[in-house]
XYZ file of C-alpha atoms in Angstrom:
673
model
C 121.471 -146.306 77.459
C 120.670 -145.301 73.834
C 117.656 -146.824 72.191
C 117.916 -147.462 68.492
C 115.345 -146.222 65.985
C 114.429 -149.848 65.261
C 113.685 -150.554 68.916
C 111.554 -147.458 69.165
C 109.594 -148.521 66.043
C 109.102 -151.983 67.489
C 107.828 -150.551 70.816
C 105.448 -148.265 68.942
C 104.136 -151.240 66.897
C 103.673 -153.295 70.086
C 101.709 -150.382 71.753
C 99.462 -150.056 68.629
C 98.802 -153.817 68.604
C 97.957 -153.775 72.329
C 95.510 -150.811 71.891
C 93.874 -152.614 68.873
C 93.220 -155.613 71.146
C 92.112 -153.428 74.074
C 89.637 -151.407 71.956
C 88.298 -154.546 70.243
C 87.595 -156.243 73.550
C 86.598 -153.311 75.833
C 85.494 -150.368 73.678
C 84.469 -151.873 70.326
C 80.958 -150.270 70.181
C 82.325 -146.886 71.472
C 85.019 -146.843 68.770
C 82.636 -147.740 65.928
C 80.054 -145.118 67.132
C 82.819 -142.498 67.168
C 83.967 -143.504 63.641
C 80.371 -143.360 62.314
C 79.865 -139.868 63.751
C 83.204 -138.430 62.749
C 83.844 -135.481 62.367
C 80.990 -134.386 64.669
C 82.483 -136.666 67.378
C 86.266 -136.767 67.451
C 87.190 -138.523 70.671
C 86.363 -141.457 72.925
C 86.698 -141.537 76.703
C 88.567 -144.465 78.275
C 88.775 -145.422 81.917
C 92.390 -145.616 82.932
C 91.597 -148.303 85.494
C 90.335 -150.575 82.691
C 93.554 -150.086 80.784
C 95.571 -150.863 83.819
C 93.672 -154.067 84.487
C 94.063 -155.040 80.766
C 97.767 -154.275 80.455
C 99.623 -152.705 83.463
C 102.778 -152.093 81.374
C 100.897 -150.169 78.769
C 99.148 -148.103 81.501
C 102.566 -147.324 83.065
C 103.945 -146.399 79.681
C 101.067 -144.000 79.243
C 102.074 -142.237 82.439
C 105.805 -142.101 81.441
C 105.450 -141.329 77.673
C 102.006 -139.988 77.051
C 102.737 -138.450 73.613
C 104.032 -141.703 72.246
C 101.273 -143.805 73.706
C 98.416 -141.452 72.711
C 99.689 -141.483 69.049
C 99.668 -145.290 69.248
C 96.070 -145.248 70.511
C 95.036 -142.946 67.701
C 96.761 -145.170 65.108
C 95.097 -148.299 66.618
C 91.640 -146.727 66.066
C 92.545 -146.014 62.397
C 93.629 -149.614 61.959
C 90.360 -150.980 63.414
C 88.520 -149.717 60.305
C 90.977 -149.580 57.298
C 88.259 -147.750 55.260
C 88.634 -144.700 57.554
C 92.354 -144.207 57.487
C 92.103 -140.402 57.521
C 90.050 -140.004 60.671
C 91.773 -138.721 63.842
C 89.927 -139.873 66.908
C 91.461 -138.731 70.221
C 91.629 -141.167 73.158
C 90.826 -139.233 76.349
C 91.633 -140.858 79.688
C 89.680 -140.385 82.953
C 90.317 -141.639 86.552
C 94.042 -141.346 86.239
C 95.838 -142.513 89.348
C 98.639 -140.016 88.964
C 96.637 -137.200 90.619
C 99.183 -134.447 91.629
C 98.279 -131.357 93.729
C 99.052 -128.220 91.623
C 101.651 -126.877 94.048
C 103.466 -130.192 94.033
C 104.206 -130.174 90.264
C 107.977 -130.382 89.977
C 110.468 -130.905 87.148
C 110.322 -134.745 87.643
C 106.789 -134.646 86.226
C 107.734 -132.800 82.973
C 106.683 -134.907 80.022
C 104.592 -137.174 82.269
C 100.814 -137.838 82.155
C 99.161 -136.208 85.212
C 95.797 -135.225 86.649
C 95.264 -131.967 88.544
C 92.279 -130.521 90.356
C 91.470 -126.789 90.339
C 89.046 -124.025 89.575
C 89.046 -122.290 86.207
C 90.317 -118.801 86.720
C 90.551 -117.499 83.165
C 89.516 -118.562 79.731
C 90.977 -117.002 76.523
C 89.156 -116.753 73.208
C 89.474 -119.703 70.742
C 92.219 -119.292 68.169
C 93.295 -121.378 65.178
C 96.624 -123.202 65.317
C 98.196 -124.405 62.042
C 99.101 -128.117 62.282
C 99.773 -128.937 58.588
C 100.898 -126.010 56.373
C 100.744 -125.993 52.625
C 103.372 -123.832 50.850
C 103.648 -122.814 47.193
C 107.011 -122.325 45.602
C 107.108 -118.767 44.175
C 109.243 -119.926 41.240
C 107.536 -123.099 39.927
C 104.255 -123.095 41.860
C 104.857 -126.612 43.246
C 102.948 -127.302 46.537
C 104.747 -128.587 49.665
C 103.161 -129.778 52.884
C 105.001 -129.302 56.133
C 103.868 -130.758 59.499
C 103.914 -128.007 62.170
C 105.114 -128.976 65.606
C 106.122 -125.670 67.237
C 104.700 -122.146 67.767
C 106.825 -120.847 64.873
C 105.809 -121.749 61.279
C 108.338 -124.058 59.663
C 108.873 -123.624 55.866
C 110.400 -126.104 53.404
C 114.204 -125.838 53.191
C 114.069 -125.721 49.374
C 111.761 -126.670 46.551
C 112.133 -130.291 45.488
C 111.167 -129.345 41.885
C 113.379 -126.324 41.134
C 115.527 -125.798 44.233
C 113.945 -122.409 44.948
C 113.930 -121.058 48.551
C 111.066 -118.611 48.474
C 107.597 -119.848 49.482
C 104.055 -118.545 50.003
C 101.785 -119.948 52.679
C 98.416 -121.071 51.310
C 96.121 -120.710 54.301
C 93.058 -122.106 52.458
C 95.013 -125.285 51.668
C 96.480 -125.701 55.148
C 95.005 -127.576 58.093
C 94.139 -125.716 61.298
C 93.085 -126.837 64.797
C 91.040 -124.865 67.359
C 93.084 -124.073 70.431
C 92.275 -122.314 73.683
C 94.339 -121.232 76.673
C 92.839 -121.420 80.128
C 94.240 -120.799 83.564
C 93.643 -123.238 86.418
C 93.913 -122.229 90.104
C 94.339 -124.749 92.875
C 91.206 -125.462 94.996
C 90.595 -123.108 97.940
C 89.978 -125.960 100.370
C 93.608 -127.234 99.784
C 95.116 -124.007 101.138
C 96.301 -123.470 104.665
C 95.741 -120.077 106.312
C 97.565 -117.305 104.447
C 98.687 -119.404 101.486
C 98.231 -117.882 98.035
C 96.671 -120.252 95.462
C 99.011 -121.464 92.660
C 98.018 -121.250 89.032
C 98.971 -123.044 85.759
C 98.109 -122.527 82.128
C 96.220 -125.308 80.407
C 96.116 -125.641 76.632
C 92.983 -127.218 75.207
C 92.600 -128.246 71.557
C 90.074 -129.474 69.118
C 86.836 -130.730 70.756
C 88.087 -129.756 74.254
C 87.865 -125.993 73.483
C 84.922 -124.034 74.924
C 83.928 -126.878 77.258
C 84.700 -124.999 80.500
C 84.117 -121.501 81.808
C 85.654 -119.551 84.657
C 84.441 -120.686 88.013
C 84.060 -124.353 86.960
C 85.698 -126.844 89.378
C 87.398 -129.448 87.251
C 89.992 -132.279 87.110
C 92.153 -131.994 84.069
C 94.184 -134.938 82.705
C 97.080 -134.025 80.436
C 100.816 -133.848 79.772
C 103.032 -131.464 81.830
C 105.153 -129.475 79.386
C 107.438 -126.437 79.531
C 107.755 -123.337 77.409
C 110.599 -120.775 77.534
C 109.679 -117.280 78.681
C 111.391 -114.970 76.186
C 111.516 -112.140 78.771
C 113.042 -113.981 81.675
C 114.726 -116.791 79.701
C 113.253 -119.208 82.268
C 110.940 -122.115 81.626
C 107.297 -122.107 82.641
C 105.137 -125.171 83.140
C 101.840 -125.700 81.367
C 99.430 -128.592 80.865
C 98.583 -129.910 77.449
C 95.044 -131.041 78.136
C 93.769 -134.564 77.308
C 90.510 -134.837 79.308
C 88.374 -132.533 81.450
C 86.141 -133.888 84.200
C 83.693 -131.372 85.657
C 83.368 -131.739 89.374
C 80.350 -130.406 91.260
C 82.511 -129.913 94.279
C 80.430 -128.757 97.193
C 81.430 -126.136 99.741
C 81.612 -128.819 102.305
C 84.009 -131.352 100.737
C 86.659 -132.074 103.373
C 88.112 -135.348 104.456
C 86.065 -136.403 107.526
C 87.105 -139.641 109.211
C 84.649 -141.898 111.086
C 86.257 -140.623 114.300
C 85.568 -137.030 113.224
C 81.954 -137.890 112.400
C 81.439 -139.528 115.787
C 82.937 -136.487 117.547
C 80.818 -134.065 115.518
C 77.564 -135.966 116.272
C 78.470 -135.971 119.943
C 79.103 -132.232 119.906
C 75.770 -131.554 118.219
C 73.958 -132.976 121.284
C 75.675 -130.434 123.603
C 72.994 -127.991 124.862
C 75.665 -125.268 124.738
C 76.723 -125.948 121.109
C 75.440 -122.586 119.885
C 77.356 -120.698 122.549
C 80.585 -122.713 121.849
C 80.383 -122.040 118.086
C 79.688 -118.299 118.586
C 82.689 -118.026 120.972
C 84.856 -119.917 118.465
C 84.088 -117.377 115.717
C 86.856 -114.816 115.654
C 87.677 -115.433 119.364
C 90.505 -112.822 119.340
C 87.866 -110.130 118.982
C 85.961 -109.307 122.160
C 82.200 -108.806 122.156
C 79.813 -108.325 119.235
C 77.862 -111.420 120.128
C 74.962 -110.766 117.721
C 77.333 -110.297 114.765
C 79.227 -113.486 115.603
C 76.004 -115.463 116.028
C 74.893 -114.246 112.532
C 78.229 -115.261 111.019
C 77.931 -118.683 112.691
C 74.538 -119.174 111.008
C 75.951 -117.907 107.677
C 78.754 -120.516 107.803
C 76.180 -123.300 108.211
C 73.697 -121.713 105.738
C 70.171 -122.498 104.677
C 68.975 -124.899 102.006
C 68.776 -123.763 98.352
C 65.528 -124.632 96.563
C 65.208 -125.301 92.816
C 61.569 -124.801 91.924
C 59.579 -126.466 89.144
C 59.420 -123.167 87.151
C 63.214 -123.283 86.973
C 63.692 -120.473 89.419
C 66.109 -120.893 92.344
C 65.743 -119.631 95.922
C 69.178 -119.150 97.455
C 70.122 -120.721 100.734
C 73.256 -118.658 101.271
C 73.071 -115.859 103.909
C 74.507 -112.436 103.060
C 75.609 -110.159 105.938
C 76.860 -106.563 105.892
C 78.738 -105.043 108.791
C 78.966 -101.221 108.883
C 81.087 -99.651 111.480
C 83.604 -97.235 112.795
C 87.252 -97.721 111.850
C 89.443 -99.757 114.151
C 86.919 -102.048 115.783
C 88.097 -105.267 114.087
C 85.849 -105.632 110.967
C 88.737 -106.662 108.730
C 90.138 -109.033 111.338
C 86.793 -110.717 111.635
C 86.476 -111.140 107.845
C 89.981 -112.603 107.552
C 89.266 -115.106 110.309
C 85.969 -116.260 108.715
C 87.691 -116.633 105.331
C 90.087 -119.096 106.963
C 87.496 -120.846 108.978
C 85.132 -121.513 106.075
C 85.951 -124.758 104.123
C 85.938 -122.724 100.915
C 86.758 -119.158 101.941
C 88.065 -116.108 100.041
C 89.097 -112.732 101.513
C 89.202 -109.803 99.136
C 88.734 -106.111 99.007
C 85.957 -104.181 97.270
C 88.646 -102.340 95.375
C 89.731 -105.697 94.010
C 93.195 -107.127 94.171
C 93.255 -107.580 90.357
C 91.717 -105.908 87.346
C 88.847 -108.311 87.412
C 87.279 -107.057 90.607
C 84.626 -108.897 92.582
C 82.471 -110.327 89.793
C 84.020 -111.133 86.349
C 85.338 -109.284 83.356
C 86.263 -109.583 79.693
C 89.926 -108.514 79.655
C 92.594 -108.118 76.959
C 95.114 -110.910 76.775
C 98.727 -110.532 75.723
C 97.912 -111.284 72.088
C 95.286 -108.496 71.893
C 92.304 -110.874 72.079
C 89.703 -111.119 74.811
C 89.685 -113.452 77.792
C 86.967 -114.118 80.312
C 88.399 -113.970 83.858
C 86.573 -114.789 87.078
C 86.538 -112.486 90.102
C 86.230 -113.422 93.775
C 82.465 -114.137 93.743
C 82.883 -116.695 90.935
C 86.002 -118.276 92.369
C 84.165 -118.515 95.685
C 81.233 -120.454 94.188
C 79.731 -122.796 96.812
C 81.861 -121.133 99.398
C 82.104 -118.037 101.602
C 83.391 -114.730 100.201
C 84.472 -112.066 102.669
C 84.614 -108.631 101.077
C 86.289 -105.766 102.972
C 85.551 -102.158 101.945
C 82.535 -103.181 99.883
C 81.649 -99.428 99.479
C 84.828 -98.992 97.377
C 83.955 -101.562 94.693
C 84.479 -100.729 91.019
C 81.576 -99.222 88.969
C 81.485 -102.338 86.809
C 80.951 -104.507 89.949
C 78.136 -102.255 91.146
C 76.013 -103.130 88.204
C 76.836 -106.866 88.349
C 76.618 -107.474 92.076
C 72.830 -107.183 92.172
C 72.507 -110.330 90.108
C 75.443 -112.016 91.902
C 73.871 -111.575 95.337
C 70.236 -112.511 94.569
C 70.202 -114.780 91.487
C 73.748 -115.971 92.311
C 74.852 -115.758 88.699
C 77.005 -113.201 86.849
C 76.217 -112.426 83.197
C 78.924 -111.178 80.824
C 78.206 -109.649 77.373
C 81.274 -107.890 76.027
C 83.590 -108.100 73.031
C 81.691 -110.993 71.568
C 81.818 -113.007 74.852
C 78.458 -114.105 76.145
C 78.569 -116.116 79.362
C 76.713 -116.735 82.579
C 78.935 -117.702 85.531
C 77.825 -119.090 88.893
C 78.398 -117.178 92.140
C 76.574 -119.466 94.535
C 78.304 -118.195 97.696
C 77.482 -116.376 100.902
C 78.850 -112.914 101.229
C 80.161 -111.392 104.463
C 80.948 -107.745 103.698
C 82.208 -104.782 105.691
C 81.886 -101.035 104.899
C 83.064 -97.838 106.589
C 80.845 -94.711 107.095
C 81.622 -91.901 104.723
C 81.983 -89.306 107.517
C 84.183 -91.239 109.839
C 81.666 -92.285 112.480
C 78.258 -93.840 112.164
C 75.258 -91.719 112.912
C 72.181 -93.781 113.979
C 69.827 -90.825 113.174
C 70.668 -91.127 109.491
C 69.938 -93.994 107.098
C 72.772 -96.480 106.243
C 72.735 -95.548 102.499
C 73.402 -91.875 103.213
C 76.439 -92.805 105.298
C 78.083 -95.443 103.064
C 78.705 -95.400 99.357
C 76.191 -98.162 98.489
C 72.853 -97.767 96.765
C 69.599 -99.065 98.352
C 69.288 -101.817 95.744
C 72.506 -103.456 96.922
C 71.685 -102.940 100.631
C 68.340 -104.736 100.187
C 70.141 -107.893 99.016
C 71.649 -108.453 102.446
C 69.769 -110.670 104.904
C 71.242 -108.927 107.969
C 72.889 -105.525 108.474
C 74.810 -104.747 111.605
C 76.338 -101.521 112.991
C 79.360 -101.805 115.177
C 80.313 -98.607 116.957
C 83.305 -97.529 119.047
C 81.537 -96.032 122.033
C 83.247 -95.452 125.320
C 81.806 -97.905 127.886
C 83.774 -98.485 131.063
C 82.641 -102.031 131.713
C 82.943 -103.125 128.056
C 86.371 -101.312 127.710
C 87.630 -103.140 130.765
C 86.666 -106.531 129.380
C 88.181 -105.646 126.015
C 91.482 -104.542 127.527
C 91.612 -107.634 129.724
C 90.917 -109.890 126.744
C 93.621 -108.293 124.516
C 96.239 -108.181 127.314
C 95.707 -111.852 128.186
C 96.255 -112.806 124.556
C 99.522 -110.866 124.544
C 100.498 -112.261 127.930
C 99.895 -115.926 127.148
C 100.314 -115.766 123.373
C 97.224 -118.011 123.108
C 93.598 -117.653 121.968
C 91.080 -119.518 123.998
C 89.117 -121.753 121.584
C 85.923 -123.432 122.679
C 86.176 -125.563 119.505
C 89.508 -125.896 117.617
C 89.265 -124.258 114.112
C 90.073 -127.439 112.203
C 87.312 -129.376 113.987
C 84.873 -126.573 113.505
C 85.635 -126.474 109.791
C 84.795 -130.155 109.603
C 81.699 -129.672 111.715
C 80.478 -126.992 109.252
C 81.351 -129.167 106.273
C 79.591 -132.229 107.691
C 76.427 -130.281 108.543
C 76.204 -128.742 105.113
C 76.699 -132.054 103.343
C 74.577 -134.348 105.502
C 71.798 -132.135 106.928
C 69.033 -130.507 104.807
C 66.407 -129.275 107.349
C 62.822 -128.579 106.492
C 60.368 -126.282 108.193
C 57.935 -127.835 110.638
C 54.398 -126.602 111.056
C 55.301 -125.006 114.370
C 58.218 -123.027 112.853
C 56.018 -121.893 109.950
C 53.415 -120.610 112.416
C 55.947 -118.733 114.500
C 57.551 -117.046 111.428
C 54.170 -116.258 109.943
C 52.812 -114.702 113.132
C 55.926 -112.529 113.459
C 55.747 -111.393 109.816
C 52.055 -110.601 109.876
C 52.329 -108.964 113.292
C 55.153 -106.733 112.218
C 53.280 -105.671 109.044
C 50.024 -105.270 110.890
C 51.586 -102.498 112.950
C 51.898 -100.465 109.802
C 48.127 -100.529 108.996
C 46.678 -99.550 112.365
C 45.881 -96.047 111.203
C 44.395 -96.424 107.716
C 44.146 -92.674 107.273
C 47.820 -92.066 107.467
C 50.717 -93.812 105.687
C 52.787 -95.736 108.218
C 56.317 -97.120 108.006
C 56.652 -100.630 106.626
C 58.852 -102.517 109.177
C 59.462 -105.736 107.138
C 59.000 -107.106 103.605
C 59.003 -110.512 101.798
C 62.798 -110.266 101.490
C 63.115 -110.350 105.362
C 60.667 -113.262 105.419
C 62.906 -115.348 103.134
C 65.912 -114.323 105.268
C 64.102 -115.669 108.373
C 63.668 -119.038 106.641
C 67.396 -119.245 105.742
C 68.461 -118.283 109.317
C 66.033 -120.771 110.797
C 67.405 -123.549 108.593
C 70.968 -122.673 109.500
C 70.073 -122.803 113.172
C 68.692 -126.344 112.717
C 71.838 -127.406 110.834
C 74.012 -126.407 113.783
C 72.197 -129.085 115.820
C 72.342 -131.487 112.831
C 68.614 -131.543 112.981
C 66.521 -132.468 109.926
C 63.671 -130.377 111.307
C 63.500 -126.572 111.703
C 61.696 -126.206 114.996
C 59.921 -123.335 116.782
C 63.188 -122.862 118.678
C 65.146 -122.248 115.472
C 62.502 -119.790 114.209
C 62.621 -117.754 117.382
C 66.469 -117.651 117.237
C 66.204 -116.298 113.642
C 63.563 -113.764 114.604
C 65.572 -112.435 117.519
C 68.649 -112.027 115.378
C 66.700 -110.209 112.656
C 65.084 -107.932 115.290
C 68.585 -107.042 116.617
C 69.619 -106.105 113.073
C 66.502 -104.074 112.336
C 66.668 -102.205 115.542
C 70.296 -101.225 114.934
C 69.826 -99.786 111.463
C 66.045 -99.413 110.932
C 64.884 -97.527 114.016
C 63.407 -94.169 113.092
C 63.707 -91.812 116.133
C 60.982 -89.555 114.757
C 58.316 -92.226 114.637
C 59.709 -94.528 117.316
C 59.223 -97.468 114.886
C 61.337 -99.745 112.722
C 61.131 -98.670 109.090
C 62.554 -101.059 106.440
C 63.148 -98.063 104.114
C 65.652 -96.678 106.593
C 67.343 -100.113 106.712
C 67.600 -100.390 102.908
C 68.556 -96.766 102.307
C 65.339 -95.374 100.908
C 63.493 -92.333 102.288
C 62.048 -93.220 105.673
C 58.361 -92.791 106.299
C 58.960 -89.811 108.625
C 60.740 -88.044 105.804
C 58.119 -88.947 103.257
C 55.545 -87.413 105.642
C 57.520 -84.139 105.613
C 57.574 -84.120 101.863
C 53.840 -84.709 101.724
C 53.235 -81.815 104.211
C 55.397 -79.366 102.250
C 53.366 -80.214 99.069
C 50.065 -79.708 100.888
C 51.226 -76.250 102.230
C 52.279 -75.291 98.713
C 48.759 -76.164 97.462
C 47.139 -74.127 100.214
C 49.371 -71.112 99.531
C 48.787 -71.439 95.816
C 45.052 -70.957 96.443
C 45.666 -68.064 98.826
C 48.225 -66.162 96.681
C 46.731 -66.307 93.219
C 48.155 -69.452 91.794
C 51.746 -69.437 93.206
C 53.145 -70.168 96.636
C 55.720 -67.583 97.892
C 58.909 -69.135 99.241
C 58.989 -66.832 102.307
C 55.420 -67.778 103.250
C 56.159 -71.518 102.803
C 59.079 -71.241 105.178
C 57.016 -69.251 107.719
C 54.120 -71.719 107.591
C 56.364 -74.756 108.070
C 58.119 -73.135 110.984
C 54.908 -71.959 112.686
C 52.814 -75.083 112.165
C 55.366 -77.877 112.122
C 58.410 -76.440 113.813
C 60.597 -77.104 110.725
C 63.483 -74.791 110.282
C 64.300 -72.862 107.084
C 67.196 -75.159 106.060
C 65.099 -78.326 106.201
C 62.282 -76.756 104.230
C 64.640 -75.567 101.541
C 66.244 -79.028 101.385
C 62.854 -80.641 100.860
C 61.921 -78.060 98.193
C 65.131 -78.919 96.286
C 64.355 -82.592 96.351
C 60.774 -82.017 95.228
C 61.952 -79.882 92.380
C 64.563 -82.412 91.324
C 61.889 -85.141 91.314
C 59.537 -82.999 89.238
C 56.757 -82.898 91.893
C 56.872 -79.133 92.097
C 58.208 -76.364 89.775
C 59.207 -72.766 90.056
C 57.188 -70.640 87.535
C 59.061 -67.495 88.731
C 61.903 -66.906 91.162
C 60.788 -67.467 94.765
C 57.343 -68.947 93.824
C 56.326 -72.637 93.709
C 53.537 -74.701 92.257
C 52.630 -78.378 92.473
C 53.255 -80.098 89.121
C-alpha cells in the first residue's frame, strides 16, 4: 500500500509533537542542560524503557523506522527552544529491547534499530565526512549548498544564476562531521566449541568517535544498514551507531540457574572435588597430573588487588609447558580454551597480521587502524598460546608488559593507546633441538628470553620417555576411547564451566594467618638454604616472584572449594605444585640444588662459579707470567685442578671476552679487565 507524501508529513509531525511532550515531561532538565552546553555537549541519552512506557507506538516506530524517528527527536529538541534553531542535539537510546546476537543478524533486520553485544576488534583513525557541501560556480561565482547523503560527493546539476555546469568545492565553507569505522566481534562466551567469531563494521560519528578502544566489551545500539561491495557486487551489513554502552563483562558471566547454583555448592563440599576437576581437565590425555592440577588452579585463578598507590597485582596465573613433540600439548591447550568461559586458542606465529598483542596497521584507505590481538581480545579470560617460542619480534617486546602489568601500550603512526590484557596465559613451546635436555637451562633450549620466562608462575617439562607401566596405561586409555567413542568425564564440561564462572564471580578468598605462616616459612626456608655458606655464593632457589605466585595458587585452591578463606591446606597445595615445577626445570645436577636462574634461563650458580674460577686462574697466571696469562697454561691449570676440558674452558673464555670481563692484549694471552 502506497503512502502519500502528505501522510508521511503528518506522521512526522505527530512524532515530533510526541517527542516534544516526552522531553518536556521526562527529560526537560537534561535537554536544557545539553542546549546550554552545546556544542561541547551534542547528545542526550534516553532510556528506551521510559519511551515505551510513555508511548508504546512511538517506541515501536523507533525500532521499525529509526532514521525517521531520530530526525523527529532532533527536530523536537530544536522546537523546545526556538532561540536555538540551529543546534543539532542527538538523541541516543540505551536499554533497547531489540538485542540481537551478532550471528543472528539477517536481512529482516536491515533498516531496523537493533542492539548488539561484542568486543571491539579494530578501530580506524578518525576521518572527516562532508555533510553539507558548498560549491562555487566557476562562471558567475554564485554559492550553492548541497546536502550530502552518500559516500560520493553530489554537485549541483546547474547554476541557478547563469545555468553553468562547472563548480568548485569550497572546503572551508562546507560542513564536515567526524566519522570513525570500528569492527565489532561477537563475545567469546557465546561461541560453541570450534565456532569462529562473527564480525561486523560499526560506523560512529560526531561525539561517538574515539569513545572505545580495541578490547572493550560493549553493547552498541544502532541501525543495521547495507553497503555494496564493489569487488564482489554483493551487499555487506554494517551498523550505523547511535549509542555505546561499555560493559565491564567479567570472565565468569554465564547464565547460572538456581538449580545450577545448588548443584555447584553441593559439589564444592565433595572431599574429592580437586581430584574430579583435575580428571575433568583434558580427560582424553592420559597422565600429567601436576600439569592438569596447575591448569585447574589457573582456570579458577587468584584475586587481583588494586593498591592505594594505583598499582595492580594480578590474580591471573600464567603457565608455560615445554615438551617433546607429540605428547598432547596442543590438544591440552585447545581443550582448555573451550572449557574456559572466555577462552581463546591461538598460535605464537599469529593467525593474523596483528599477532598476540596489538598493532597499528594500515587500513584500505591508507590510514592507520588500531587492531587488537589475542591477549587483548581475551581480556578477563584465558588465552592459550601454542608455539609461544615462534612469536613475532613485535610481540616479544610487548608481551613483557602484557604478562605482568596486564596492559599493552601502543605508540605508532600517531596512535597512542593502552589496552587491557587482564587474562591468564597457558602457553606451550617446543625444544629447539627436538628433545628436552634436563641438564641444560630452559632458555637455552627454547627460543624465549629469560625476561619472558620469569613472568610465568609455573613452568613444566613434559617428556616422551619410554616407561612400560605408563605406556601400558596410555595405550589402554587411547584404545578404550576409540573402542567406546566416549571420554569418561568426572564432571561434564558445561557444568564445570559454570562451576568455574560461579567461583570466580562469587568467591574472593583472603589469606588466613595460618596460610601466611606456611608460605612465609617455606619462602624463608628455601632462601635460607642459599646463605648457609657465607664465604661462597650459593644458588638462589626462589625469589619474590615465586612468592606472589604461591599466593595466587593458594587463592585459586580456596576458590575451588568456594571457600572465602585461604587455609593452611591451600598453601601446602600451592607449595607442592611449585616444588614440582622447580624440580623439573630448576634442578642443577652439578650442585644438587634448585637454582631459580636455571628456571628463568639465566646462568646457573654452578656456571657462574666456573666463570669466577677461570678469572681467578687468569689473575694467578698473570702474576706468574709477567702480566699476561698464556692460553695453553690456562687450559692446563683448569684441567689439572678442576677437571675442566679444553672445550669448556675456551667456551668460558669466549663469554668472558664478550662481556668485557677479560681481554686479549696479544694472541693467545689474556688479562682481567
